[in-house]
Coordinates of N, CA and C in Angstrom, one line a residue:
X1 N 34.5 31.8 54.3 CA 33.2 31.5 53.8 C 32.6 30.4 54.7
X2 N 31.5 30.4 54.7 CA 30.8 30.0 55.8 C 29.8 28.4 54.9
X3 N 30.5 27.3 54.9 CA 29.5 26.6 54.2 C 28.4 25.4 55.5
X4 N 28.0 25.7 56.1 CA 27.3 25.5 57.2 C 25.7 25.6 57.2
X5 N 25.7 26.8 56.3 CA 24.1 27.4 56.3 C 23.9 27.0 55.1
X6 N 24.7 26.2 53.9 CA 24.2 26.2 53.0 C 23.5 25.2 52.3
X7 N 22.6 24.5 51.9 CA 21.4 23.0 51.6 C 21.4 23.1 50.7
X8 N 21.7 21.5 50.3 CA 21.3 20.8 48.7 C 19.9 20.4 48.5
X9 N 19.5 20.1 47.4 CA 18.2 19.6 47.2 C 18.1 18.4 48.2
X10 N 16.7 18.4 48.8 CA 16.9 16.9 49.8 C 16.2 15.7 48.9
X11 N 16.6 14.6 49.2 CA 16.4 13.3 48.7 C 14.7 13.4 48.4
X12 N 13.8 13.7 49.0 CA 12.2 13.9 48.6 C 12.2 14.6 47.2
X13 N 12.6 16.0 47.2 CA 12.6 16.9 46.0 C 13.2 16.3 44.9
X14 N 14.3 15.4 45.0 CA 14.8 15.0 43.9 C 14.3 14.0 43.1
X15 N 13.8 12.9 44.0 CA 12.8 12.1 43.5 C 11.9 12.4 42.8
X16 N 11.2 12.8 43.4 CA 9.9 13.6 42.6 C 10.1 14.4 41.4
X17 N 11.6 15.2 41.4 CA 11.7 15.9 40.1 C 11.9 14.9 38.9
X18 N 12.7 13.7 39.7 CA 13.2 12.6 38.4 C 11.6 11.9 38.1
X19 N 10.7 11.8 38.5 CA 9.6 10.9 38.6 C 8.6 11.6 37.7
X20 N 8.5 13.0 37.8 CA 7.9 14.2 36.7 C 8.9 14.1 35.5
X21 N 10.2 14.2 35.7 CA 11.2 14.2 34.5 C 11.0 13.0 33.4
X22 N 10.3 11.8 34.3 CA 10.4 10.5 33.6 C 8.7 10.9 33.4
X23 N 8.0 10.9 33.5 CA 6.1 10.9 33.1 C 6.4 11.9 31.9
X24 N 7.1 13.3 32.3 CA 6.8 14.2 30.7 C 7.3 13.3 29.8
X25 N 8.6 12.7 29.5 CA 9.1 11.9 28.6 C 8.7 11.0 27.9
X26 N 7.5 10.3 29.0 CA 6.8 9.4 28.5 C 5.8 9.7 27.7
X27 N 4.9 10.9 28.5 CA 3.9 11.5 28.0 C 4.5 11.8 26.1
X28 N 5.7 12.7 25.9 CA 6.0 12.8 24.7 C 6.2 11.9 23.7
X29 N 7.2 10.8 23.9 CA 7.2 10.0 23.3 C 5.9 9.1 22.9
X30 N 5.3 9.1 24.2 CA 3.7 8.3 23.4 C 2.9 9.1 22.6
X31 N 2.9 10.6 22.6 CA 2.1 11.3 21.8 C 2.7 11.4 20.6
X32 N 3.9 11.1 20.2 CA 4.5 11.1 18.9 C 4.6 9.7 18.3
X33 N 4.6 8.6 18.9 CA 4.7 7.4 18.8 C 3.6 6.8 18.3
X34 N 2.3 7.0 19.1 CA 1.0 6.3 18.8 C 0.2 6.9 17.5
X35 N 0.1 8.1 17.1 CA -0.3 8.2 16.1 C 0.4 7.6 14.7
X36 N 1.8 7.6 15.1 CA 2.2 7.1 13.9 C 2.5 5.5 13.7
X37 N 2.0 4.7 15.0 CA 1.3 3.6 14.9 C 0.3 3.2 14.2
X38 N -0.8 4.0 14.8 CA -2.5 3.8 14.7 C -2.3 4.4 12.9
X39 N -1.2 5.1 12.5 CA -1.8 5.4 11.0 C -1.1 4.1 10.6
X40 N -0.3 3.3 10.5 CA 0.2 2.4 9.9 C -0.7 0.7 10.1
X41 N -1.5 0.7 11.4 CA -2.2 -0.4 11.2 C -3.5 -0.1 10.8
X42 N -4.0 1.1 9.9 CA -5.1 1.6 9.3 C -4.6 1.3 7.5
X43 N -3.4 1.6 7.3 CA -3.3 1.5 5.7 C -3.1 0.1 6.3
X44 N -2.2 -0.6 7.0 CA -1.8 -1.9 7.0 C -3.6 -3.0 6.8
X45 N -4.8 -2.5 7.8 CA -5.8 -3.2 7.3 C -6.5 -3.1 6.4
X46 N -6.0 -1.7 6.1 CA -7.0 -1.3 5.0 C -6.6 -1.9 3.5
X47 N -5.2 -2.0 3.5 CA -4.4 -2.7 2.3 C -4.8 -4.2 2.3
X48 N -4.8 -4.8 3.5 CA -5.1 -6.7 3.7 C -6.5 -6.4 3.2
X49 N -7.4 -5.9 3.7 CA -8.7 -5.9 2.8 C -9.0 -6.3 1.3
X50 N -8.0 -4.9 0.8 CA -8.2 -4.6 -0.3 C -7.4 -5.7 -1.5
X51 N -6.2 -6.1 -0.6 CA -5.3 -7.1 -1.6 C -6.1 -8.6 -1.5
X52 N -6.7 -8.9 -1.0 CA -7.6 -10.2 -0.2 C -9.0 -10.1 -1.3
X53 N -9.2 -9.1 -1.4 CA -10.3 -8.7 -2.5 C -10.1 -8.4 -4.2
X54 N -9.2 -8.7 -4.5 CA -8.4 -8.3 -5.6 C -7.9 -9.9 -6.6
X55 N -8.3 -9.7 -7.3 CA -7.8 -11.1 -8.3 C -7.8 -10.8 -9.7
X56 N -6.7 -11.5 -10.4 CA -6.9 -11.6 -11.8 C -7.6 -13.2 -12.1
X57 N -8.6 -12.6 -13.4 CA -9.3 -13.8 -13.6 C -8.8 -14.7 -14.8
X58 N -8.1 -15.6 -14.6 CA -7.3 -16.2 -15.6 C -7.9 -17.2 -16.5
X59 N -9.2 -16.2 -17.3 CA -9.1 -17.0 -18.6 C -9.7 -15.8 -19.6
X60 N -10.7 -16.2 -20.3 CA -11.2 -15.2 -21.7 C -10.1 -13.9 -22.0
X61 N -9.7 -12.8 -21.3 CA -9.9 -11.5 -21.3 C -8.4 -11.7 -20.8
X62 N -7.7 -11.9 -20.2 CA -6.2 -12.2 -19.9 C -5.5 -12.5 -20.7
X63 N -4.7 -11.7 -21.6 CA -3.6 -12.2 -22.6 C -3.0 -10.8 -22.9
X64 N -1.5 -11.3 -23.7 CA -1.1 -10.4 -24.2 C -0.6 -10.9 -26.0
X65 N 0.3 -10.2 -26.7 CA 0.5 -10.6 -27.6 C 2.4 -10.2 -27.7
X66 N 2.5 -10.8 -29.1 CA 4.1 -10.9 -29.4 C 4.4 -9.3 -29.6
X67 N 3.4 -8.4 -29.5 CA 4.1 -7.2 -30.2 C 3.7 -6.4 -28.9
X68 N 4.8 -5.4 -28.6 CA 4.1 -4.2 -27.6 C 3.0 -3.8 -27.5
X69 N 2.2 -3.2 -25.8 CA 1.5 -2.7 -26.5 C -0.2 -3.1 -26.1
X70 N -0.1 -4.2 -26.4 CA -1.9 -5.3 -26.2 C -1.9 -6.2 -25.1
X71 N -1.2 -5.4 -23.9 CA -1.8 -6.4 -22.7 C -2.8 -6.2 -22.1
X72 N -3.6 -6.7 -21.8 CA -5.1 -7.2 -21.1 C -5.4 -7.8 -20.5
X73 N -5.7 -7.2 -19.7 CA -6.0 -8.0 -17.7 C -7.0 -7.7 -17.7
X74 N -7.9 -8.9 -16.8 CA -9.5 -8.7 -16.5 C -9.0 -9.4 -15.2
X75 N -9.4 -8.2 -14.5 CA -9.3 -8.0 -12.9 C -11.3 -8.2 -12.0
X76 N -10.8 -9.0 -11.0 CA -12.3 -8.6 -10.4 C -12.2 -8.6 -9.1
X77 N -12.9 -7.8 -8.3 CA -13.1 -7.3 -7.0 C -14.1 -8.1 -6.1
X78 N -13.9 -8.7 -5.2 CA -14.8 -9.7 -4.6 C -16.0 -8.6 -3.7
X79 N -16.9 -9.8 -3.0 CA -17.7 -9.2 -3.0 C -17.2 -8.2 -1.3
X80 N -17.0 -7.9 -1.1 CA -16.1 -7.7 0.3 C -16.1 -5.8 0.1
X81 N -16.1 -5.0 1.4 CA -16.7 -3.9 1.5 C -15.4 -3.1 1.3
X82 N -15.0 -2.9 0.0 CA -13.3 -2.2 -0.7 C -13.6 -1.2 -1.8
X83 N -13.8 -0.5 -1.3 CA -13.7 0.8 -2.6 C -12.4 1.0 -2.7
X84 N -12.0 0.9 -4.4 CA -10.7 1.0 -5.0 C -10.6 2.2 -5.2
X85 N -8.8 3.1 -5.3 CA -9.3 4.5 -6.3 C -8.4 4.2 -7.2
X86 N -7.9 2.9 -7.6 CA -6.9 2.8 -9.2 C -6.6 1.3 -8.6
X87 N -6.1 0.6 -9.7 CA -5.7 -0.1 -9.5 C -4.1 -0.4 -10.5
X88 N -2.9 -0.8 -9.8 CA -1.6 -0.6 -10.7 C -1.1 -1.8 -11.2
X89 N -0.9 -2.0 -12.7 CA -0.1 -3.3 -13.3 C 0.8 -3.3 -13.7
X90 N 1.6 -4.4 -13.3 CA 3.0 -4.7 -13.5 C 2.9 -5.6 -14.3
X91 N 3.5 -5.2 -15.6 CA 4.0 -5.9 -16.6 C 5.3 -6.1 -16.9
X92 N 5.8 -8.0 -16.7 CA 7.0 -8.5 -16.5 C 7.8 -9.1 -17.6
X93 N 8.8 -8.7 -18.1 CA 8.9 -9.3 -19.6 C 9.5 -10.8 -19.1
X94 N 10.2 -11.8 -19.8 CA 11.0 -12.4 -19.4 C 12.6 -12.8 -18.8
X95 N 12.9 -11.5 -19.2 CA 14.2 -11.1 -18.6 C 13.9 -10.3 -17.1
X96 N 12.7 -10.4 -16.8 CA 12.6 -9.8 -15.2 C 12.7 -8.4 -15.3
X97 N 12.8 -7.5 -15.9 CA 12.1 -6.6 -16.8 C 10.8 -5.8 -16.4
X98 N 10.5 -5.0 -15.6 CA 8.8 -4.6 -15.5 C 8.4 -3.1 -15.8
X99 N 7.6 -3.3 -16.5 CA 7.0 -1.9 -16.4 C 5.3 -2.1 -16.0
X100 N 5.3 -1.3 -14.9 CA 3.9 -0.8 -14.2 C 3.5 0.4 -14.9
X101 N 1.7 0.5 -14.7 CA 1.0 1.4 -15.0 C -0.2 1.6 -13.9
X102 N -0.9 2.6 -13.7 CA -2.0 2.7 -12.7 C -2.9 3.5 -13.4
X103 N -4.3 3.1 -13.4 CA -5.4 3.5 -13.5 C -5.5 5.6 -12.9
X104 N -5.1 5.7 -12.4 CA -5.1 6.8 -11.6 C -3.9 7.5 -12.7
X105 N -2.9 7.3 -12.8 CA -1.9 7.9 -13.6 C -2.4 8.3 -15.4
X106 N -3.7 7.4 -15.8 CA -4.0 7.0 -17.0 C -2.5 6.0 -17.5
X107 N -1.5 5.6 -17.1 CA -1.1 5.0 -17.8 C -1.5 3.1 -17.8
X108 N -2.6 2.8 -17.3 CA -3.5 1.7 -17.6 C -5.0 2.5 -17.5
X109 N -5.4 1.4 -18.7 CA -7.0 1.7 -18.7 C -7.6 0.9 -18.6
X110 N -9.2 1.3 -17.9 CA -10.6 1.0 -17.9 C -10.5 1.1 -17.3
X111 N -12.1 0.7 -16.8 CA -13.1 1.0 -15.9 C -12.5 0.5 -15.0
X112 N -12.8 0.6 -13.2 CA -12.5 0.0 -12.0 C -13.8 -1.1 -11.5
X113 N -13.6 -2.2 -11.2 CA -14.2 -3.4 -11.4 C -15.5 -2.7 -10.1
X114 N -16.9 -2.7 -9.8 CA -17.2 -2.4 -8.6 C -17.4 -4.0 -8.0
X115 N -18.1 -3.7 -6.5 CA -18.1 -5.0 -5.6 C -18.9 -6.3 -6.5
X116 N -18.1 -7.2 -6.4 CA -18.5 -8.8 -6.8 C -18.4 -8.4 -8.8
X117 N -17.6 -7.7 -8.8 CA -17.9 -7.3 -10.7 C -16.0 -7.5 -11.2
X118 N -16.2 -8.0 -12.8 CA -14.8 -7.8 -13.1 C -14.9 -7.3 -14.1
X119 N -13.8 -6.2 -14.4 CA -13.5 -5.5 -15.7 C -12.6 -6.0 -16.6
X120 N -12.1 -5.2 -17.2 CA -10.6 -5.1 -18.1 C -9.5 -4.0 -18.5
X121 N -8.4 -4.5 -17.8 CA -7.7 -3.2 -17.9 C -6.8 -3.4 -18.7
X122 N -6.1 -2.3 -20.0 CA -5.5 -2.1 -20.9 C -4.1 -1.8 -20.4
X123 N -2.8 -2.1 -20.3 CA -1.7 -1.7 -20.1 C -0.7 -1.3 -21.3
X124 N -0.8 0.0 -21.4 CA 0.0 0.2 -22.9 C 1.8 0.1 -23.0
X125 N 1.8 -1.3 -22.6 CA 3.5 -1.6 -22.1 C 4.0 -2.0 -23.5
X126 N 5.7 -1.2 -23.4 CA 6.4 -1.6 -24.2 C 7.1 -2.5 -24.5
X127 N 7.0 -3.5 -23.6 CA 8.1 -4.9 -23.8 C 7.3 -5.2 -24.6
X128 N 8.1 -6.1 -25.3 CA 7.8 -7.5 -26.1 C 7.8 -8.7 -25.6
X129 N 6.8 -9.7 -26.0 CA 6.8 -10.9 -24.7 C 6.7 -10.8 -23.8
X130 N 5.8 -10.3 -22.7 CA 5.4 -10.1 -22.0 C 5.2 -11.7 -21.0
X131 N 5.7 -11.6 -19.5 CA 5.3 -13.2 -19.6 C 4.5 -13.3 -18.2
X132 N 4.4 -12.6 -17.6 CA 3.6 -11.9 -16.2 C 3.4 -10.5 -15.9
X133 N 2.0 -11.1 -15.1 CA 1.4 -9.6 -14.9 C 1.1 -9.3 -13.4
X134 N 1.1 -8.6 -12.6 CA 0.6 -8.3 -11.5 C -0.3 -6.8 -11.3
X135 N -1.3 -7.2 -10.4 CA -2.0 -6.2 -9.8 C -1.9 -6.1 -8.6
X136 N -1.8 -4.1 -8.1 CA -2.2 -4.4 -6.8 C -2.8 -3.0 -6.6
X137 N -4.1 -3.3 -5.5 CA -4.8 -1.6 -5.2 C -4.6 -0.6 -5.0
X138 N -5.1 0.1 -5.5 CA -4.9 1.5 -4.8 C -5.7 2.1 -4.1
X139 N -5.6 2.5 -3.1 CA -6.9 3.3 -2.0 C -6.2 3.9 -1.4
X140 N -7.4 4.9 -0.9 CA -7.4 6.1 -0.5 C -7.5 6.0 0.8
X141 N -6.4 6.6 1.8 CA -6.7 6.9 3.3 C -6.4 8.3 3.5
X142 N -7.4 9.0 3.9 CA -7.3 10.1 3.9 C -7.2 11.2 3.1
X143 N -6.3 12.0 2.7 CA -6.3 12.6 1.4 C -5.0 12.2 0.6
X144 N -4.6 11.3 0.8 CA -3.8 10.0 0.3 C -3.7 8.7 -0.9
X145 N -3.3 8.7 -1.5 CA -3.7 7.5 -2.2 C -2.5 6.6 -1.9
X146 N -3.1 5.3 -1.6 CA -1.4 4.6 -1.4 C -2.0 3.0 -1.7
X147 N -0.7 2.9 -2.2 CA -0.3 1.4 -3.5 C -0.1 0.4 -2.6
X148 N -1.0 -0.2 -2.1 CA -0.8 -1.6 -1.4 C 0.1 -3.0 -2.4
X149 N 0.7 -3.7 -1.6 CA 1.4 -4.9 -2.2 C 0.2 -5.6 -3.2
X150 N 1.5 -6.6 -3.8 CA 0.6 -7.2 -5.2 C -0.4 -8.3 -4.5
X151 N -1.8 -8.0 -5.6 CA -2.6 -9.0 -4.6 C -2.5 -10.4 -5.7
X152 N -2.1 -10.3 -6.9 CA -2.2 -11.3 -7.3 C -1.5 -11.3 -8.9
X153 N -0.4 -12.6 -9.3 CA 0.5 -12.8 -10.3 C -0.1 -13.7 -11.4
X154 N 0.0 -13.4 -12.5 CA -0.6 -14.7 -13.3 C 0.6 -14.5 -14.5
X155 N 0.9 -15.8 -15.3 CA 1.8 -16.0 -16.3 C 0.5 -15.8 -17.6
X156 N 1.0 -14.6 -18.4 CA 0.4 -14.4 -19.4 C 0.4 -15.4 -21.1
X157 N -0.5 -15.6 -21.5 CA -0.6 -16.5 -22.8 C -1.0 -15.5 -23.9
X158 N -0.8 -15.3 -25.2 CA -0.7 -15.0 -26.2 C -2.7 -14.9 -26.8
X159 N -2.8 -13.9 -26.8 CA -4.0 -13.6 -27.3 C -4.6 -14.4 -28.7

């Protein structure tokens, strides 16, 4: 057998295939990578917005009572450019204990506060003694609804 006539890839060819081998890879990974960046710092601002804009107002309309059942949060929306599509409350008994409800589920009610306005939301929770409450937004990105962190805790007083 005659190995004389026979040639390997020369040092140019090979480079260049590794140099194309390394740009496709890159090219892929960034096209799978970036979108699922750019979606996460879109809910990420879009949540800071909305939790930044979000308060319970801790007096008149904030209480609960000794029996299940009668908690009441009066939530208000600053004046800041946040359209809500629910908003969800955590109700904390004293044993650390919580049960949540969201406007969107119906399992909390009323109205949703609009810009610079505050409402009142009904949470039909079963604990007894209720001793904190939390809210936090809900909004819509895209055909999505998603529950941003709590924008704000208050210790409840007895109606």
């Amino acid at each position: 057998m005659n190995m004389n006539n026979k040639r390997g890839i020369s040092a140019i060819v090979a480079t260049v295939l590794i140099i194309l081998i390394t740009v496709a890879a890159v090219t892929i990974i960034w096209a799978a990578i970036i979108p699922l960046v750019s979606n996460q710092l879109e809910k990420g601002s879009a949540c800071l917005d909305a939790t930044s804009q979000l308060t319970i107002v801790d007096q008149g309309f904030t209480c609960g009572g000794a029996a299940p059942g009668d908690l009441q949060v009066q939530v208000k929306l600053g004046a800041g450019d946040v359209t809500l599509a629910g908003i969800q409350v955590i109700a904390t008994d004293a044993t650390g204990n919580s049960i949540a409800g969201d406007t969107l589920a119906g399992t909390a009610t009323g109205t949703l506060p609009g810009k610079n306005e505050a409402s009142i939301l009904l949470h039909p929770t079963s604990a007894v003694g209720t001793s904190t409450v939390s809210v936090a937004p809900m909004i819509t990105l895209g055909a999505t609804v998603e529950t941003c962190d709590v924008a704000a805790t208050l210790a409840i007083t007895e109606c």
